Structures are given as structure tokens and as C-alpha cells.
Amino acid sequence: MNNEPKIQIGDLLQITVSSLNEESNFLFNADVLNAQRGGQGANAVSLNQGYFVVTEGNINFPAIGKINLLNEKREEEVDIIGGLVEEHVKNPIVNVSFLNFKGTVIEEVARPGTFTSENDRIKLLEAIGSAGDMTEFGKRENVLIIRDEGGERKSIRLNLNDKDVLNSPYYRLHQDDVINVEPEKLKLYKQLRTTNRFLC
């Protein structure tokens, strides 16, 4: 199942173009090359060197101008940009990746909060692991995933004890997904008992 994340407004993309023409390579990769020449190496591409997807879903690309990528998947983005770049250079190779991929893990994990990654191939268990894993009260059979798809908020509950979870379209995370690891009833019971003890 193709579960590639789609480009959304606010995404920051790293786009590189390779070809046999050095001048074209410099034209389409000026920000990347300048950062590398600054002595910071290949990892120098940062939030300042990316292409920001603005309100209309456009990016502003060298020599081409505005390109609309809203709701496009990676393969579609590569085809769109590659087709436009091919008007200027023969047989270009285009790569597209996220620079600000992020999600949020809350409730019954060791370190709840927002995580960021330059890799958009983040799986559900990897995100939970980045939050320090579930606490002893985390409900593995009822993890809630909340996702914004084209302005519509959707949610689904996944059972991490079920091997079929690996086939869920929600197992691979999308930009700004929220993972809610709910507590077991045992924790709520213990909290209630503690509260009642203090009130007595």
C-alpha cells in the first residue's frame, strides 16, 4: 500500500537536481551548494535552505518560479518538478524530502511532546520510541492517531498487539500526526484511590 505523506501548507522541502550540466546543477541547487561551501558539509541544508510551501500550496523554484505541490506525494512531486526542470536541462534527477517533518506523542509515554525529523518515513513505533516508550499504564491495544487530511481531521484507534497494525495506512506517520497513548483503567483507579485518601 502506498502511504506516502502528501505535501501540506507549512511544509519545508529539500529539493535537489542532478544532471550532466554543472551550470544547471548550480542554478537549481544554489542554496545547497553555498551552504556546503561554507564549510558545514553535506548536512548543512537547514530550515534556511529549504523551499517553504506557502498558503496556496506553492513553492518558488529557481528559473521556474511558482510550482504548486499541495496534496502531492513524493513520486508525484518528483515527476512535476522533473518535467519542469527538463525544459532547461536534459535527463535531470530530482530528489525531494522533508526538512521539518514533525509529529506529537502525548499522554502515557515517558517524554510526551513534539518530535522533528529530516526523515519522513517515520513509523508509529519509532515515534513512540522517540518519546521514551510507553509507561507501564500505556494502553497498547487502543492507541489513537489523529491526522489532518486536506483540512479534514480524521482519527483511528490502533491495536499495537495485533500484527495487522503494520498494514494500517496510519502506521506510517504523516506530517503533524498526533499520537495519543491512552492510560489503562488501572491508573485511573489508583489516582482515584489516592485522591480519596487525601480527602478523607
PDB file of C-alpha atoms in Angstrom:
ATOM      1  CA  MET A   1       0.000   0.000   0.000  1.00  0.00           C
ATOM      2  CA  ASN A   2       1.382   3.406  -0.980  1.00  0.00           C
ATOM      3  CA  ASN A   3       1.102   5.515   2.140  1.00  0.00           C
ATOM      4  CA  GLU A   4       3.390   8.388   1.163  1.00  0.00           C
ATOM      5  CA  PRO A   5       2.739  11.598   3.103  1.00  0.00           C
ATOM      6  CA  LYS A   6       1.243  14.390   0.998  1.00  0.00           C
ATOM      7  CA  ILE A   7       2.627  17.904   0.831  1.00  0.00           C
ATOM      8  CA  GLN A   8       0.742  20.328   3.070  1.00  0.00           C
ATOM      9  CA  ILE A   9       0.895  24.079   3.629  1.00  0.00           C
ATOM     10  CA  GLY A  10       3.739  24.907   6.013  1.00  0.00           C
ATOM     11  CA  ASP A  11       5.985  22.030   4.922  1.00  0.00           C
ATOM     12  CA  LEU A  12       9.633  22.766   4.262  1.00  0.00           C
ATOM     13  CA  LEU A  13      11.159  20.751   1.427  1.00  0.00           C
ATOM     14  CA  GLN A  14      14.694  19.951   0.389  1.00  0.00           C
ATOM     15  CA  ILE A  15      14.809  19.661  -3.399  1.00  0.00           C
ATOM     16  CA  THR A  16      17.975  18.744  -5.272  1.00  0.00           C
ATOM     17  CA  VAL A  17      18.525  18.442  -9.014  1.00  0.00           C
ATOM     18  CA  SER A  18      21.376  16.467 -10.582  1.00  0.00           C
ATOM     19  CA  SER A  19      22.380  16.485 -14.239  1.00  0.00           C
ATOM     20  CA  LEU A  20      25.437  16.357 -16.511  1.00  0.00           C
ATOM     21  CA  ASN A  21      25.328  20.149 -16.811  1.00  0.00           C
ATOM     22  CA  GLU A  22      27.314  21.762 -13.981  1.00  0.00           C
ATOM     23  CA  GLU A  23      25.836  25.214 -14.610  1.00  0.00           C
ATOM     24  CA  SER A  24      22.318  23.825 -14.298  1.00  0.00           C
ATOM     25  CA  ASN A  25      23.282  21.969 -11.140  1.00  0.00           C
ATOM     26  CA  PHE A  26      24.469  25.224  -9.601  1.00  0.00           C
ATOM     27  CA  LEU A  27      21.355  27.077 -10.759  1.00  0.00           C
ATOM     28  CA  PHE A  28      18.897  24.627  -9.230  1.00  0.00           C
ATOM     29  CA  ASN A  29      20.941  23.831  -6.114  1.00  0.00           C
ATOM     30  CA  ALA A  30      22.458  27.220  -5.297  1.00  0.00           C
ATOM     31  CA  ASP A  31      21.358  27.267  -1.654  1.00  0.00           C
ATOM     32  CA  VAL A  32      22.628  23.754  -1.005  1.00  0.00           C
ATOM     33  CA  LEU A  33      25.981  24.340  -2.708  1.00  0.00           C
ATOM     34  CA  ASN A  34      26.510  27.658  -0.936  1.00  0.00           C
ATOM     35  CA  ALA A  35      25.842  26.048   2.433  1.00  0.00           C
ATOM     36  CA  GLN A  36      28.320  23.261   1.703  1.00  0.00           C
ATOM     37  CA  ARG A  37      30.976  25.748   0.572  1.00  0.00           C
ATOM     38  CA  GLY A  38      30.549  27.473   3.918  1.00  0.00           C
ATOM     39  CA  GLY A  39      32.427  24.535   5.437  1.00  0.00           C
ATOM     40  CA  GLN A  40      29.466  22.861   7.109  1.00  0.00           C
ATOM     41  CA  GLY A  41      29.437  19.778   4.868  1.00  0.00           C
ATOM     42  CA  ALA A  42      26.626  17.847   3.280  1.00  0.00           C
ATOM     43  CA  ASN A  43      24.436  18.175   6.363  1.00  0.00           C
ATOM     44  CA  ALA A  44      24.420  21.945   6.083  1.00  0.00           C
ATOM     45  CA  VAL A  45      20.989  22.053   4.462  1.00  0.00           C
ATOM     46  CA  SER A  46      18.818  23.534   7.206  1.00  0.00           C
ATOM     47  CA  LEU A  47      15.499  25.249   7.611  1.00  0.00           C
ATOM     48  CA  ASN A  48      17.008  28.313   5.934  1.00  0.00           C
ATOM     49  CA  GLN A  49      17.854  26.427   2.744  1.00  0.00           C
ATOM     50  CA  GLY A  50      14.503  24.711   2.163  1.00  0.00           C
ATOM     51  CA  TYR A  51      11.521  25.522  -0.017  1.00  0.00           C
ATOM     52  CA  PHE A  52       8.582  26.639   2.123  1.00  0.00           C
ATOM     53  CA  VAL A  53       5.106  25.617   0.973  1.00  0.00           C
ATOM     54  CA  VAL A  54       3.044  28.801   1.274  1.00  0.00           C
ATOM     55  CA  THR A  55      -0.692  29.337   1.726  1.00  0.00           C
ATOM     56  CA  GLU A  56      -1.648  28.492  -1.852  1.00  0.00           C
ATOM     57  CA  GLY A  57       0.448  25.304  -1.759  1.00  0.00           C
ATOM     58  CA  ASN A  58       3.212  26.802  -3.911  1.00  0.00           C
ATOM     59  CA  ILE A  59       6.990  26.853  -3.695  1.00  0.00           C
ATOM     60  CA  ASN A  60       9.211  29.327  -5.538  1.00  0.00           C
ATOM     61  CA  PHE A  61      11.810  27.364  -7.505  1.00  0.00           C
ATOM     62  CA  PRO A  62      14.865  28.811  -9.330  1.00  0.00           C
ATOM     63  CA  ALA A  63      14.438  29.536 -13.072  1.00  0.00           C
ATOM     64  CA  ILE A  64      10.884  28.177 -12.946  1.00  0.00           C
ATOM     65  CA  GLY A  65       9.009  30.260 -10.406  1.00  0.00           C
ATOM     66  CA  LYS A  66       5.887  29.062  -8.648  1.00  0.00           C
ATOM     67  CA  ILE A  67       5.170  25.327  -8.532  1.00  0.00           C
ATOM     68  CA  ASN A  68       2.020  24.051  -6.838  1.00  0.00           C
ATOM     69  CA  LEU A  69       2.654  20.862  -4.849  1.00  0.00           C
ATOM     70  CA  LEU A  70      -0.307  20.868  -2.467  1.00  0.00           C
ATOM     71  CA  ASN A  71      -1.536  17.337  -1.640  1.00  0.00           C
ATOM     72  CA  GLU A  72       1.049  15.745  -3.932  1.00  0.00           C
ATOM     73  CA  LYS A  73       3.004  12.623  -2.919  1.00  0.00           C
ATOM     74  CA  ARG A  74       6.777  12.308  -3.285  1.00  0.00           C
ATOM     75  CA  GLU A  75       6.663  10.448  -6.619  1.00  0.00           C
ATOM     76  CA  GLU A  76       4.199  12.990  -7.979  1.00  0.00           C
ATOM     77  CA  GLU A  77       6.369  15.884  -6.756  1.00  0.00           C
ATOM     78  CA  VAL A  78       9.431  14.414  -8.447  1.00  0.00           C
ATOM     79  CA  ASP A  79       7.509  14.000 -11.713  1.00  0.00           C
ATOM     80  CA  ILE A  80       6.127  17.551 -11.600  1.00  0.00           C
ATOM     81  CA  ILE A  81       9.444  19.223 -10.802  1.00  0.00           C
ATOM     82  CA  GLY A  82      11.372  16.919 -13.115  1.00  0.00           C
ATOM     83  CA  GLY A  83       9.089  17.761 -16.022  1.00  0.00           C
ATOM     84  CA  LEU A  84       9.557  21.482 -15.474  1.00  0.00           C
ATOM     85  CA  VAL A  85      13.327  21.239 -14.961  1.00  0.00           C
ATOM     86  CA  GLU A  86      13.630  19.137 -18.142  1.00  0.00           C
ATOM     87  CA  GLU A  87      12.688  22.221 -20.138  1.00  0.00           C
ATOM     88  CA  HIS A  88      16.063  23.651 -19.062  1.00  0.00           C
ATOM     89  CA  VAL A  89      18.329  20.599 -18.803  1.00  0.00           C
ATOM     90  CA  LYS A  90      18.371  17.079 -20.214  1.00  0.00           C
ATOM     91  CA  ASN A  91      17.696  13.989 -18.095  1.00  0.00           C
ATOM     92  CA  PRO A  92      17.592  15.628 -14.653  1.00  0.00           C
ATOM     93  CA  ILE A  93      17.443  13.550 -11.492  1.00  0.00           C
ATOM     94  CA  VAL A  94      15.211  15.166  -8.849  1.00  0.00           C
ATOM     95  CA  ASN A  95      15.092  14.293  -5.145  1.00  0.00           C
ATOM     96  CA  VAL A  96      12.527  15.653  -2.706  1.00  0.00           C
ATOM     97  CA  SER A  97      12.483  15.245   1.083  1.00  0.00           C
ATOM     98  CA  PHE A  98      11.035  16.957   4.144  1.00  0.00           C
ATOM     99  CA  LEU A  99      13.188  19.207   6.332  1.00  0.00           C
ATOM    100  CA  ASN A 100      10.613  19.845   9.048  1.00  0.00           C
ATOM    101  CA  PHE A 101       8.706  16.578   9.395  1.00  0.00           C
ATOM    102  CA  LYS A 102       7.117  16.546  12.838  1.00  0.00           C
ATOM    103  CA  GLY A 103       4.537  14.821  14.975  1.00  0.00           C
ATOM    104  CA  THR A 104       3.335  14.763  18.570  1.00  0.00           C
ATOM    105  CA  VAL A 105       3.143  11.948  21.115  1.00  0.00           C
ATOM    106  CA  ILE A 106       1.065  12.580  24.250  1.00  0.00           C
ATOM    107  CA  GLU A 107      -0.246  11.013  27.457  1.00  0.00           C
ATOM    108  CA  GLU A 108       1.195   7.660  28.588  1.00  0.00           C
ATOM    109  CA  VAL A 109       4.759   7.927  27.289  1.00  0.00           C
ATOM    110  CA  ALA A 110       7.942   8.741  29.195  1.00  0.00           C
ATOM    111  CA  ARG A 111       8.597  12.028  27.366  1.00  0.00           C
ATOM    112  CA  PRO A 112       5.427  13.413  25.786  1.00  0.00           C
ATOM    113  CA  GLY A 113       5.874  16.218  23.280  1.00  0.00           C
ATOM    114  CA  THR A 114       6.622  17.090  19.669  1.00  0.00           C
ATOM    115  CA  PHE A 115       9.402  15.397  17.711  1.00  0.00           C
ATOM    116  CA  THR A 116      11.011  16.556  14.467  1.00  0.00           C
ATOM    117  CA  SER A 117      12.892  14.598  11.831  1.00  0.00           C
ATOM    118  CA  GLU A 118      14.541  15.106   8.442  1.00  0.00           C
ATOM    119  CA  ASN A 119      13.222  11.653   7.540  1.00  0.00           C
ATOM    120  CA  ASP A 120       9.547  11.432   6.537  1.00  0.00           C
ATOM    121  CA  ARG A 121       9.462   7.638   6.740  1.00  0.00           C
ATOM    122  CA  ILE A 122       8.623   7.550  10.442  1.00  0.00           C
ATOM    123  CA  LYS A 123       6.641   4.597  11.746  1.00  0.00           C
ATOM    124  CA  LEU A 124       4.278   4.660  14.722  1.00  0.00           C
ATOM    125  CA  LEU A 125       6.520   2.542  16.950  1.00  0.00           C
ATOM    126  CA  GLU A 126       9.534   4.709  16.095  1.00  0.00           C
ATOM    127  CA  ALA A 127       7.645   7.824  17.202  1.00  0.00           C
ATOM    128  CA  ILE A 128       6.608   6.185  20.461  1.00  0.00           C
ATOM    129  CA  GLY A 129      10.204   5.081  20.967  1.00  0.00           C
ATOM    130  CA  SER A 130      11.427   8.654  20.432  1.00  0.00           C
ATOM    131  CA  ALA A 131       9.128   9.658  23.286  1.00  0.00           C
ATOM    132  CA  GLY A 132      10.832   7.190  25.626  1.00  0.00           C
ATOM    133  CA  ASP A 133       8.322   4.372  25.029  1.00  0.00           C
ATOM    134  CA  MET A 134       5.002   3.834  26.791  1.00  0.00           C
ATOM    135  CA  THR A 135       4.722   3.948  30.565  1.00  0.00           C
ATOM    136  CA  GLU A 136       3.502   0.893  32.452  1.00  0.00           C
ATOM    137  CA  PHE A 137      -0.019   2.292  32.158  1.00  0.00           C
ATOM    138  CA  GLY A 138       0.023   2.817  28.374  1.00  0.00           C
ATOM    139  CA  LYS A 139      -2.855   1.116  26.591  1.00  0.00           C
ATOM    140  CA  ARG A 140      -1.184  -0.749  23.723  1.00  0.00           C
ATOM    141  CA  GLU A 141      -4.425  -2.082  22.302  1.00  0.00           C
ATOM    142  CA  ASN A 142      -6.038   1.330  21.911  1.00  0.00           C
ATOM    143  CA  VAL A 143      -3.605   3.954  20.556  1.00  0.00           C
ATOM    144  CA  LEU A 144      -5.351   6.937  18.960  1.00  0.00           C
ATOM    145  CA  ILE A 145      -3.899   8.519  15.797  1.00  0.00           C
ATOM    146  CA  ILE A 146      -5.239  11.941  14.792  1.00  0.00           C
ATOM    147  CA  ARG A 147      -4.467  13.131  11.264  1.00  0.00           C
ATOM    148  CA  ASP A 148      -5.333  16.179   9.162  1.00  0.00           C
ATOM    149  CA  GLU A 149      -6.081  15.171   5.566  1.00  0.00           C
ATOM    150  CA  GLY A 150      -6.875  18.029   3.225  1.00  0.00           C
ATOM    151  CA  GLY A 151      -8.283  20.156   6.036  1.00  0.00           C
ATOM    152  CA  GLU A 152     -10.390  17.312   7.407  1.00  0.00           C
ATOM    153  CA  ARG A 153      -9.422  15.872  10.789  1.00  0.00           C
ATOM    154  CA  LYS A 154      -9.560  12.092  10.942  1.00  0.00           C
ATOM    155  CA  SER A 155      -8.802   9.666  13.750  1.00  0.00           C
ATOM    156  CA  ILE A 156      -8.374   5.941  14.157  1.00  0.00           C
ATOM    157  CA  ARG A 157      -7.514   3.600  17.011  1.00  0.00           C
ATOM    158  CA  LEU A 158      -4.792   1.009  16.508  1.00  0.00           C
ATOM    159  CA  ASN A 159      -4.033  -2.154  18.456  1.00  0.00           C
ATOM    160  CA  LEU A 160      -0.261  -2.499  18.729  1.00  0.00           C
ATOM    161  CA  ASN A 161      -0.685  -6.099  19.889  1.00  0.00           C
ATOM    162  CA  ASP A 162      -2.186  -7.002  16.506  1.00  0.00           C
ATOM    163  CA  LYS A 163       0.375  -7.809  13.782  1.00  0.00           C
ATOM    164  CA  ASP A 164      -2.023  -6.417  11.176  1.00  0.00           C
ATOM    165  CA  VAL A 165      -1.287  -2.951  12.539  1.00  0.00           C
ATOM    166  CA  LEU A 166       1.750  -2.951  10.213  1.00  0.00           C
ATOM    167  CA  ASN A 167      -0.620  -2.822   7.235  1.00  0.00           C
ATOM    168  CA  SER A 168      -2.624   0.137   8.505  1.00  0.00           C
ATOM    169  CA  PRO A 169      -2.342   3.370   6.465  1.00  0.00           C
ATOM    170  CA  TYR A 170      -1.931   5.087   9.836  1.00  0.00           C
ATOM    171  CA  TYR A 171       1.102   3.028  10.876  1.00  0.00           C
ATOM    172  CA  ARG A 172       3.395   5.179   8.753  1.00  0.00           C
ATOM    173  CA  LEU A 173       3.054   8.690  10.089  1.00  0.00           C
ATOM    174  CA  HIS A 174       2.190  11.818   8.142  1.00  0.00           C
ATOM    175  CA  GLN A 175       3.141  15.411   8.842  1.00  0.00           C
ATOM    176  CA  ASP A 176       1.669  16.740  12.134  1.00  0.00           C
ATOM    177  CA  ASP A 177       0.097  13.439  13.201  1.00  0.00           C
ATOM    178  CA  VAL A 178      -0.860  13.292  16.879  1.00  0.00           C
ATOM    179  CA  ILE A 179      -0.386  10.004  18.737  1.00  0.00           C
ATOM    180  CA  ASN A 180      -2.422   9.688  21.905  1.00  0.00           C
ATOM    181  CA  VAL A 181      -1.386   6.770  24.116  1.00  0.00           C
ATOM    182  CA  GLU A 182      -4.309   6.455  26.497  1.00  0.00           C
ATOM    183  CA  PRO A 183      -3.943   5.223  30.102  1.00  0.00           C
ATOM    184  CA  GLU A 184      -5.200   1.902  31.413  1.00  0.00           C
ATOM    185  CA  LYS A 185      -8.149   1.960  33.784  1.00  0.00           C
ATOM    186  CA  LEU A 186      -5.791   0.707  36.496  1.00  0.00           C
ATOM    187  CA  LYS A 187      -4.012   4.070  36.550  1.00  0.00           C
ATOM    188  CA  LEU A 188      -7.286   5.968  36.794  1.00  0.00           C
ATOM    189  CA  TYR A 189      -8.344   3.664  39.633  1.00  0.00           C
ATOM    190  CA  LYS A 190      -5.087   4.260  41.525  1.00  0.00           C
ATOM    191  CA  GLN A 191      -5.388   8.019  41.034  1.00  0.00           C
ATOM    192  CA  LEU A 192      -8.944   7.964  42.330  1.00  0.00           C
ATOM    193  CA  ARG A 193      -7.927   5.968  45.394  1.00  0.00           C
ATOM    194  CA  THR A 194      -5.062   8.380  46.078  1.00  0.00           C
ATOM    195  CA  THR A 195      -7.357  11.386  45.757  1.00  0.00           C
ATOM    196  CA  ASN A 196      -9.945   9.870  48.090  1.00  0.00           C
ATOM    197  CA  ARG A 197      -7.246   9.063  50.648  1.00  0.00           C
ATOM    198  CA  PHE A 198      -6.194  12.715  50.781  1.00  0.00           C
ATOM    199  CA  LEU A 199      -9.799  13.893  51.047  1.00  0.00           C
ATOM    200  CA  CYS A 200     -10.568  11.609  53.994  1.00  0.00           C
TER     201      CYS A 200
END
